[in-house]
């Protein structure tokens, strides 16, 4: 069972992501609508997340700030930025801040799943 | 259409052409809707009426706003396809879905503007309305059509003087 946190200010987008990711197998989803809410969900979560999907443009606290905050204390949880921000400079900025992978909106369900599989494969070396 | 007028040369094409591709891409990938975009024209009064509009503001090397404008029935069906469920106009879920479509269309166009720009979170207008452009920024209307009807992308952004963008 994959334990996933979806962070996006659009509830519709989180539902679209959920529908795509559910096809990978059993998943348990937590959700947050901005960076601040995400930090509080992470702080009170019982088990660590297998990965966190993070939007860039959100109110209160944006995704880039959230990534930096998470990485202050947690270097291991895979973080995937899922955003319309597609300029090379933005991707570089996000990677510097600590994201493991990057999915650009709009996406097909296949691309999103692909990004997640890539990320999880790198996070857990074979045989681990 | 009464708004029709040819685009004067001073309208920077590189600032609205990216919206053609982003509109097609977003509706095709996220809602399975094939879209045709028509010939763009400069917006002039009297303005068209819409029922559902999602707006994104740009700032940085460009300023202005891009609006995804639809009539009610067309919007309802596009939103249903995107959300994979029928949403009632006026609910938070519906507004959210309109905003996210606008976010993706503008955000996706942004990477091809060739400038360093940022976008705001969306603003959604519901109920019969017109979108009145700022007199300081030229507004180009990109008409679109899909199996659910016609819609328009209204792009009203300009380069901030001193910035070097706009390929
Ligand atoms: Mg967002």
mmCIF file of C-alpha atoms and ligand atoms in Angstrom:
data_model
loop_
_atom_site.group_PDB
_atom_site.id
_atom_site.type_symbol
_atom_site.label_atom_id
_atom_site.label_comp_id
_atom_site.label_asym_id
_atom_site.label_seq_id
_atom_site.Cartn_x
_atom_site.Cartn_y
_atom_site.Cartn_z
ATOM 1 C CA UNK A 1 0.000 0.000 0.000
ATOM 2 C CA UNK A 2 1.435 3.336 -1.094
ATOM 3 C CA UNK A 3 1.004 6.155 1.384
ATOM 4 C CA UNK A 4 0.734 9.350 -0.670
ATOM 5 C CA UNK A 5 0.358 13.048 0.120
ATOM 6 C CA UNK A 6 -1.086 15.219 -2.664
ATOM 7 C CA UNK A 7 -0.525 18.957 -2.294
ATOM 8 C CA UNK A 8 -2.339 21.187 -4.784
ATOM 9 C CA UNK A 9 -4.642 24.161 -4.300
ATOM 10 C CA UNK A 10 -7.028 22.635 -6.818
ATOM 11 C CA UNK A 11 -9.234 19.906 -5.391
ATOM 12 C CA UNK A 12 -10.098 18.887 -8.954
ATOM 13 C CA UNK A 13 -6.411 18.423 -9.732
ATOM 14 C CA UNK A 14 -5.942 16.281 -6.629
ATOM 15 C CA UNK A 15 -8.884 14.120 -7.744
ATOM 16 C CA UNK A 16 -7.374 13.794 -11.235
ATOM 17 C CA UNK A 17 -4.042 12.747 -9.691
ATOM 18 C CA UNK A 18 -5.787 10.292 -7.368
ATOM 19 C CA UNK A 19 -7.627 8.646 -10.245
ATOM 20 C CA UNK A 20 -4.393 8.203 -12.173
ATOM 21 C CA UNK A 21 -2.351 6.929 -9.219
ATOM 22 C CA UNK A 22 -5.017 4.474 -8.037
ATOM 23 C CA UNK A 23 -4.422 2.463 -11.202
ATOM 24 C CA UNK A 24 -0.940 1.595 -9.832
ATOM 25 C CA UNK A 25 -2.427 -0.493 -7.043
ATOM 26 C CA UNK A 26 -3.701 0.071 -3.511
ATOM 27 C CA UNK A 27 -2.966 3.609 -2.300
ATOM 28 C CA UNK A 28 -3.824 5.635 0.758
ATOM 29 C CA UNK A 29 -4.163 9.362 0.080
ATOM 30 C CA UNK A 30 -3.787 12.419 2.272
ATOM 31 C CA UNK A 31 -4.374 15.847 0.776
ATOM 32 C CA UNK A 32 -3.485 19.475 1.395
ATOM 33 C CA UNK A 33 -4.491 22.664 -0.430
ATOM 34 C CA UNK A 34 -1.376 24.743 0.271
ATOM 35 C CA UNK A 35 2.105 24.476 1.735
ATOM 36 C CA UNK A 36 1.102 25.398 5.272
ATOM 37 C CA UNK A 37 -1.608 22.772 5.368
ATOM 38 C CA UNK A 38 0.832 20.235 3.932
ATOM 39 C CA UNK A 39 3.315 20.899 6.745
ATOM 40 C CA UNK A 40 0.639 20.318 9.340
ATOM 41 C CA UNK A 41 -0.504 17.097 7.599
ATOM 42 C CA UNK A 42 3.114 15.898 7.512
ATOM 43 C CA UNK A 43 3.559 16.831 11.185
ATOM 44 C CA UNK A 44 0.569 14.801 12.326
ATOM 45 C CA UNK A 45 0.846 11.851 9.900
ATOM 46 C CA UNK A 46 1.168 8.480 11.614
ATOM 47 C CA UNK A 47 3.399 6.867 8.999
ATOM 48 C CA UNK A 48 5.901 8.462 6.640
ATOM 49 C CA UNK A 49 4.697 9.113 3.090
ATOM 50 C CA UNK A 50 6.078 7.011 0.241
ATOM 51 C CA UNK A 51 6.112 10.199 -1.797
ATOM 52 C CA UNK A 52 4.644 13.700 -1.823
ATOM 53 C CA UNK A 53 3.255 15.314 -4.985
ATOM 54 C CA UNK A 54 3.624 19.101 -4.797
ATOM 55 C CA UNK A 55 2.096 21.878 -6.900
ATOM 56 C CA UNK A 56 4.131 25.074 -7.337
ATOM 57 C CA UNK A 57 1.532 27.877 -7.492
ATOM 58 C CA UNK A 58 -0.578 27.802 -4.350
ATOM 59 C CA UNK A 59 -1.860 30.424 -1.894
ATOM 60 C CA UNK A 60 -0.362 30.930 1.599
ATOM 61 C CA UNK A 61 2.794 28.890 0.980
ATOM 62 C CA UNK A 62 3.912 27.912 -2.513
ATOM 63 C CA UNK A 63 5.355 24.561 -3.488
ATOM 64 C CA UNK A 64 8.966 25.705 -3.737
ATOM 65 C CA UNK A 65 8.888 27.074 -0.184
ATOM 66 C CA UNK A 66 7.232 23.858 0.970
ATOM 67 C CA UNK A 67 9.989 21.752 -0.602
ATOM 68 C CA UNK A 68 12.656 23.829 1.180
ATOM 69 C CA UNK A 69 10.804 23.538 4.508
ATOM 70 C CA UNK A 70 10.422 19.770 4.179
ATOM 71 C CA UNK A 71 14.094 19.367 3.267
ATOM 72 C CA UNK A 72 15.211 21.260 6.390
ATOM 73 C CA UNK A 73 14.362 18.173 8.405
ATOM 74 C CA UNK A 74 13.626 15.379 5.939
ATOM 75 C CA UNK A 75 16.137 14.454 3.262
ATOM 76 C CA UNK A 76 14.620 11.133 2.237
ATOM 77 C CA UNK A 77 10.901 11.314 1.402
ATOM 78 C CA UNK A 78 10.650 11.508 -2.405
ATOM 79 C CA UNK A 79 9.153 14.803 -3.539
ATOM 80 C CA UNK A 80 7.631 15.189 -7.001
ATOM 81 C CA UNK A 81 6.839 18.683 -8.246
ATOM 82 C CA UNK A 82 3.683 18.584 -10.395
ATOM 83 C CA UNK A 83 3.177 22.001 -11.947
ATOM 84 C CA UNK A 84 2.638 24.114 -15.041
ATOM 85 C CA UNK A 85 6.000 25.798 -14.290
ATOM 86 C CA UNK A 86 7.964 24.277 -17.149
ATOM 87 C CA UNK A 87 10.812 26.718 -17.814
ATOM 88 C CA UNK A 88 14.227 25.137 -17.441
ATOM 89 C CA UNK A 89 15.192 27.722 -14.817
ATOM 90 C CA UNK A 90 12.214 26.692 -12.675
ATOM 91 C CA UNK A 91 13.011 22.996 -12.961
ATOM 92 C CA UNK A 92 16.609 23.684 -11.921
ATOM 93 C CA UNK A 93 15.400 25.820 -9.008
ATOM 94 C CA UNK A 94 13.102 23.034 -7.810
ATOM 95 C CA UNK A 95 15.818 20.385 -8.088
ATOM 96 C CA UNK A 96 18.219 22.606 -6.146
ATOM 97 C CA UNK A 97 15.559 22.963 -3.464
ATOM 98 C CA UNK A 98 15.381 19.186 -3.183
ATOM 99 C CA UNK A 99 12.693 17.685 -5.443
ATOM 100 C CA UNK A 100 13.408 14.190 -6.746
ATOM 101 C CA UNK A 101 11.348 14.441 -9.905
ATOM 102 C CA UNK A 102 9.264 16.834 -11.929
ATOM 103 C CA UNK A 103 5.916 16.305 -13.709
ATOM 104 C CA UNK A 104 4.620 19.051 -15.955
ATOM 105 C CA UNK A 105 0.930 19.942 -16.202
ATOM 106 C CA UNK A 106 -0.918 19.155 -18.405
ATOM 107 C CA UNK A 107 -0.081 15.463 -18.203
ATOM 108 C CA UNK A 108 -1.601 12.191 -19.314
ATOM 109 C CA UNK A 109 -2.239 9.600 -16.575
ATOM 110 C CA UNK A 110 0.529 7.489 -18.156
ATOM 111 C CA UNK A 111 3.135 10.249 -17.819
ATOM 112 C CA UNK A 112 2.213 10.911 -14.222
ATOM 113 C CA UNK A 113 2.473 7.228 -13.309
ATOM 114 C CA UNK A 114 5.751 7.011 -15.168
ATOM 115 C CA UNK A 115 7.222 9.854 -13.108
ATOM 116 C CA UNK A 116 6.087 8.204 -9.894
ATOM 117 C CA UNK A 117 7.542 4.823 -10.857
ATOM 118 C CA UNK A 118 10.860 6.441 -11.838
ATOM 119 C CA UNK A 119 10.958 8.265 -8.540
ATOM 120 C CA UNK A 120 10.142 5.229 -6.416
ATOM 121 C CA UNK A 121 12.638 3.055 -8.313
ATOM 122 C CA UNK A 122 15.420 5.537 -7.563
ATOM 123 C CA UNK A 123 14.354 5.985 -3.960
ATOM 124 C CA UNK A 124 14.365 2.242 -3.217
ATOM 125 C CA UNK A 125 17.321 0.495 -4.818
ATOM 126 C CA UNK A 126 16.516 -2.996 -6.161
ATOM 127 C CA UNK A 127 16.606 -5.648 -3.448
ATOM 128 C CA UNK A 128 16.203 -3.134 -0.641
ATOM 129 C CA UNK B 1 -18.735 38.959 -34.679
ATOM 130 C CA UNK B 2 -18.818 42.577 -33.661
ATOM 131 C CA UNK B 3 -15.434 42.436 -31.922
ATOM 132 C CA UNK B 4 -13.736 41.480 -35.144
ATOM 133 C CA UNK B 5 -10.877 43.629 -36.349
ATOM 134 C CA UNK B 6 -7.518 42.785 -37.793
ATOM 135 C CA UNK B 7 -4.597 42.785 -35.442
ATOM 136 C CA UNK B 8 -2.428 45.839 -35.709
ATOM 137 C CA UNK B 9 1.271 45.175 -36.110
ATOM 138 C CA UNK B 10 2.106 46.583 -32.677
ATOM 139 C CA UNK B 11 0.447 43.614 -30.991
ATOM 140 C CA UNK B 12 3.354 41.332 -30.147
ATOM 141 C CA UNK B 13 2.424 37.949 -31.637
ATOM 142 C CA UNK B 14 4.880 36.072 -29.459
ATOM 143 C CA UNK B 15 2.751 37.067 -26.470
ATOM 144 C CA UNK B 16 -0.410 35.305 -27.606
ATOM 145 C CA UNK B 17 0.661 32.561 -30.028
ATOM 146 C CA UNK B 18 1.765 30.248 -27.154
ATOM 147 C CA UNK B 19 -1.863 30.161 -25.980
ATOM 148 C CA UNK B 20 -2.932 28.327 -29.162
ATOM 149 C CA UNK B 21 -0.856 25.293 -28.315
ATOM 150 C CA UNK B 22 -1.436 25.394 -24.564
ATOM 151 C CA UNK B 23 -5.221 25.518 -25.018
ATOM 152 C CA UNK B 24 -5.188 22.545 -27.383
ATOM 153 C CA UNK B 25 -2.809 20.606 -25.169
ATOM 154 C CA UNK B 26 -4.593 21.202 -21.872
ATOM 155 C CA UNK B 27 -8.069 20.359 -23.163
ATOM 156 C CA UNK B 28 -6.839 17.322 -25.056
ATOM 157 C CA UNK B 29 -4.662 15.862 -22.297
ATOM 158 C CA UNK B 30 -6.734 16.767 -19.255
ATOM 159 C CA UNK B 31 -10.284 16.509 -20.649
ATOM 160 C CA UNK B 32 -9.989 14.411 -23.808
ATOM 161 C CA UNK B 33 -11.472 17.268 -25.836
ATOM 162 C CA UNK B 34 -10.148 18.091 -29.288
ATOM 163 C CA UNK B 35 -10.168 21.812 -29.849
ATOM 164 C CA UNK B 36 -9.903 23.978 -32.952
ATOM 165 C CA UNK B 37 -8.560 27.488 -32.561
ATOM 166 C CA UNK B 38 -9.572 30.191 -34.995
ATOM 167 C CA UNK B 39 -8.059 33.401 -36.246
ATOM 168 C CA UNK B 40 -7.204 35.782 -33.404
ATOM 169 C CA UNK B 41 -8.520 39.324 -33.473
ATOM 170 C CA UNK B 42 -8.085 42.458 -31.454
ATOM 171 C CA UNK B 43 -10.820 42.919 -28.883
ATOM 172 C CA UNK B 44 -13.076 45.922 -29.534
ATOM 173 C CA UNK B 45 -16.421 46.944 -28.064
ATOM 174 C CA UNK B 46 -19.180 45.888 -27.974
ATOM 175 C CA UNK B 47 -17.804 42.979 -25.972
ATOM 176 C CA UNK B 48 -19.041 39.390 -26.074
ATOM 177 C CA UNK B 49 -20.965 38.004 -23.126
ATOM 178 C CA UNK B 50 -19.793 34.956 -21.209
ATOM 179 C CA UNK B 51 -21.106 32.939 -18.243
ATOM 180 C CA UNK B 52 -17.923 31.367 -16.923
ATOM 181 C CA UNK B 53 -14.451 32.904 -17.009
ATOM 182 C CA UNK B 54 -11.193 31.786 -15.409
ATOM 183 C CA UNK B 55 -8.468 34.425 -15.189
ATOM 184 C CA UNK B 56 -4.762 34.277 -14.451
ATOM 185 C CA UNK B 57 -2.637 37.362 -13.910
ATOM 186 C CA UNK B 58 0.932 37.620 -15.168
ATOM 187 C CA UNK B 59 3.726 39.593 -13.548
ATOM 188 C CA UNK B 60 7.467 39.906 -13.993
ATOM 189 C CA UNK B 61 8.794 40.762 -17.463
ATOM 190 C CA UNK B 62 5.206 40.801 -18.715
ATOM 191 C CA UNK B 63 2.076 42.133 -17.043
ATOM 192 C CA UNK B 64 -1.558 41.527 -17.752
ATOM 193 C CA UNK B 65 -4.183 38.853 -17.657
ATOM 194 C CA UNK B 66 -5.277 35.840 -19.681
ATOM 195 C CA UNK B 67 -8.909 34.758 -19.512
ATOM 196 C CA UNK B 68 -10.561 31.503 -20.505
ATOM 197 C CA UNK B 69 -14.123 32.572 -21.364
ATOM 198 C CA UNK B 70 -17.087 30.275 -21.935
ATOM 199 C CA UNK B 71 -20.853 30.215 -22.221
ATOM 200 C CA UNK B 72 -22.593 28.205 -19.520
ATOM 201 C CA UNK B 73 -23.502 25.008 -21.383
ATOM 202 C CA UNK B 74 -20.110 24.709 -23.010
ATOM 203 C CA UNK B 75 -18.337 25.343 -19.709
ATOM 204 C CA UNK B 76 -20.485 22.784 -17.875
ATOM 205 C CA UNK B 77 -19.570 20.064 -20.336
ATOM 206 C CA UNK B 78 -15.862 20.924 -20.511
ATOM 207 C CA UNK B 79 -15.704 20.965 -16.706
ATOM 208 C CA UNK B 80 -17.539 17.634 -16.517
ATOM 209 C CA UNK B 81 -14.957 16.084 -18.843
ATOM 210 C CA UNK B 82 -12.039 17.530 -16.866
ATOM 211 C CA UNK B 83 -13.379 16.617 -13.421
ATOM 212 C CA UNK B 84 -14.758 13.242 -14.624
ATOM 213 C CA UNK B 85 -17.977 14.042 -12.815
ATOM 214 C CA UNK B 86 -20.900 16.419 -13.281
ATOM 215 C CA UNK B 87 -20.310 19.559 -11.228
ATOM 216 C CA UNK B 88 -22.946 22.144 -10.443
ATOM 217 C CA UNK B 89 -22.149 25.700 -11.542
ATOM 218 C CA UNK B 90 -21.823 27.903 -8.459
ATOM 219 C CA UNK B 91 -20.299 25.213 -6.244
ATOM 220 C CA UNK B 92 -16.757 25.454 -4.922
ATOM 221 C CA UNK B 93 -15.768 22.349 -6.888
ATOM 222 C CA UNK B 94 -16.925 23.896 -10.162
ATOM 223 C CA UNK B 95 -15.094 27.162 -9.523
ATOM 224 C CA UNK B 96 -11.999 25.202 -8.568
ATOM 225 C CA UNK B 97 -12.064 23.221 -11.821
ATOM 226 C CA UNK B 98 -12.473 26.372 -13.945
ATOM 227 C CA UNK B 99 -9.565 27.963 -12.106
ATOM 228 C CA UNK B 100 -7.287 24.998 -12.606
ATOM 229 C CA UNK B 101 -8.044 24.848 -16.340
ATOM 230 C CA UNK B 102 -7.160 28.530 -16.610
ATOM 231 C CA UNK B 103 -4.022 27.924 -14.529
ATOM 232 C CA UNK B 104 -2.846 25.144 -16.828
ATOM 233 C CA UNK B 105 -3.589 27.044 -20.049
ATOM 234 C CA UNK B 106 -1.740 30.164 -18.867
ATOM 235 C CA UNK B 107 1.017 28.314 -17.053
ATOM 236 C CA UNK B 108 1.684 26.133 -20.030
ATOM 237 C CA UNK B 109 1.716 29.105 -22.426
ATOM 238 C CA UNK B 110 4.103 30.941 -20.113
ATOM 239 C CA UNK B 111 7.048 28.685 -20.862
ATOM 240 C CA UNK B 112 6.850 29.667 -24.546
ATOM 241 C CA UNK B 113 6.546 33.410 -23.993
ATOM 242 C CA UNK B 114 10.332 33.626 -23.833
ATOM 243 C CA UNK B 115 10.266 35.921 -20.816
ATOM 244 C CA UNK B 116 10.794 35.605 -17.114
ATOM 245 C CA UNK B 117 7.246 35.761 -15.780
ATOM 246 C CA UNK B 118 5.182 34.468 -12.912
ATOM 247 C CA UNK B 119 1.472 33.798 -12.604
ATOM 248 C CA UNK B 120 -1.010 34.256 -9.811
ATOM 249 C CA UNK B 121 -3.549 31.764 -8.512
ATOM 250 C CA UNK B 122 -6.807 31.894 -10.521
ATOM 251 C CA UNK B 123 -9.766 34.196 -10.287
ATOM 252 C CA UNK B 124 -13.129 32.874 -11.517
ATOM 253 C CA UNK B 125 -16.107 34.945 -12.692
ATOM 254 C CA UNK B 126 -19.563 33.340 -12.863
ATOM 255 C CA UNK B 127 -22.858 34.788 -14.100
ATOM 256 C CA UNK B 128 -23.479 36.687 -17.334
ATOM 257 C CA UNK B 129 -20.575 39.115 -17.788
ATOM 258 C CA UNK B 130 -18.219 40.788 -20.199
ATOM 259 C CA UNK B 131 -14.491 40.957 -19.704
ATOM 260 C CA UNK B 132 -13.414 44.563 -20.100
ATOM 261 C CA UNK B 133 -9.754 44.837 -21.061
ATOM 262 C CA UNK B 134 -7.393 47.365 -19.547
ATOM 263 C CA UNK B 135 -6.976 50.309 -21.892
ATOM 264 C CA UNK B 136 -3.225 50.166 -21.254
ATOM 265 C CA UNK B 137 -2.733 46.635 -22.569
ATOM 266 C CA UNK B 138 -3.848 45.397 -26.010
ATOM 267 C CA UNK B 139 -6.223 42.437 -25.825
ATOM 268 C CA UNK B 140 -6.288 39.641 -28.382
ATOM 269 C CA UNK B 141 -9.215 37.245 -28.575
ATOM 270 C CA UNK B 142 -8.427 33.692 -29.669
ATOM 271 C CA UNK B 143 -11.687 32.005 -30.628
ATOM 272 C CA UNK B 144 -11.870 28.274 -29.928
ATOM 273 C CA UNK B 145 -14.396 25.592 -30.701
ATOM 274 C CA UNK B 146 -14.917 22.065 -29.469
ATOM 275 C CA UNK B 147 -17.737 19.501 -29.707
ATOM 276 C CA UNK B 148 -19.456 21.281 -26.779
ATOM 277 C CA UNK B 149 -19.499 24.727 -28.382
ATOM 278 C CA UNK B 150 -17.402 27.815 -28.764
ATOM 279 C CA UNK B 151 -15.193 29.553 -26.234
ATOM 280 C CA UNK B 152 -12.505 32.228 -26.228
ATOM 281 C CA UNK B 153 -9.093 32.800 -24.771
ATOM 282 C CA UNK B 154 -8.590 36.520 -24.209
ATOM 283 C CA UNK B 155 -4.956 37.440 -23.843
ATOM 284 C CA UNK B 156 -4.148 40.895 -22.577
ATOM 285 C CA UNK B 157 -0.497 40.932 -21.642
ATOM 286 C CA UNK B 158 2.379 43.213 -22.549
ATOM 287 C CA UNK B 159 6.117 43.348 -22.063
ATOM 288 C CA UNK B 160 7.268 45.522 -19.211
ATOM 289 C CA UNK B 161 9.429 48.227 -20.770
ATOM 290 C CA UNK B 162 13.079 47.479 -20.255
ATOM 291 C CA UNK B 163 12.688 43.689 -20.338
ATOM 292 C CA UNK B 164 14.171 41.902 -23.308
ATOM 293 C CA UNK B 165 11.706 39.029 -23.748
ATOM 294 C CA UNK B 166 9.219 38.138 -26.438
ATOM 295 C CA UNK B 167 10.729 35.816 -29.021
HETATM 296 MG MG1 LIG C 1 -1.961 25.582 -8.257
#
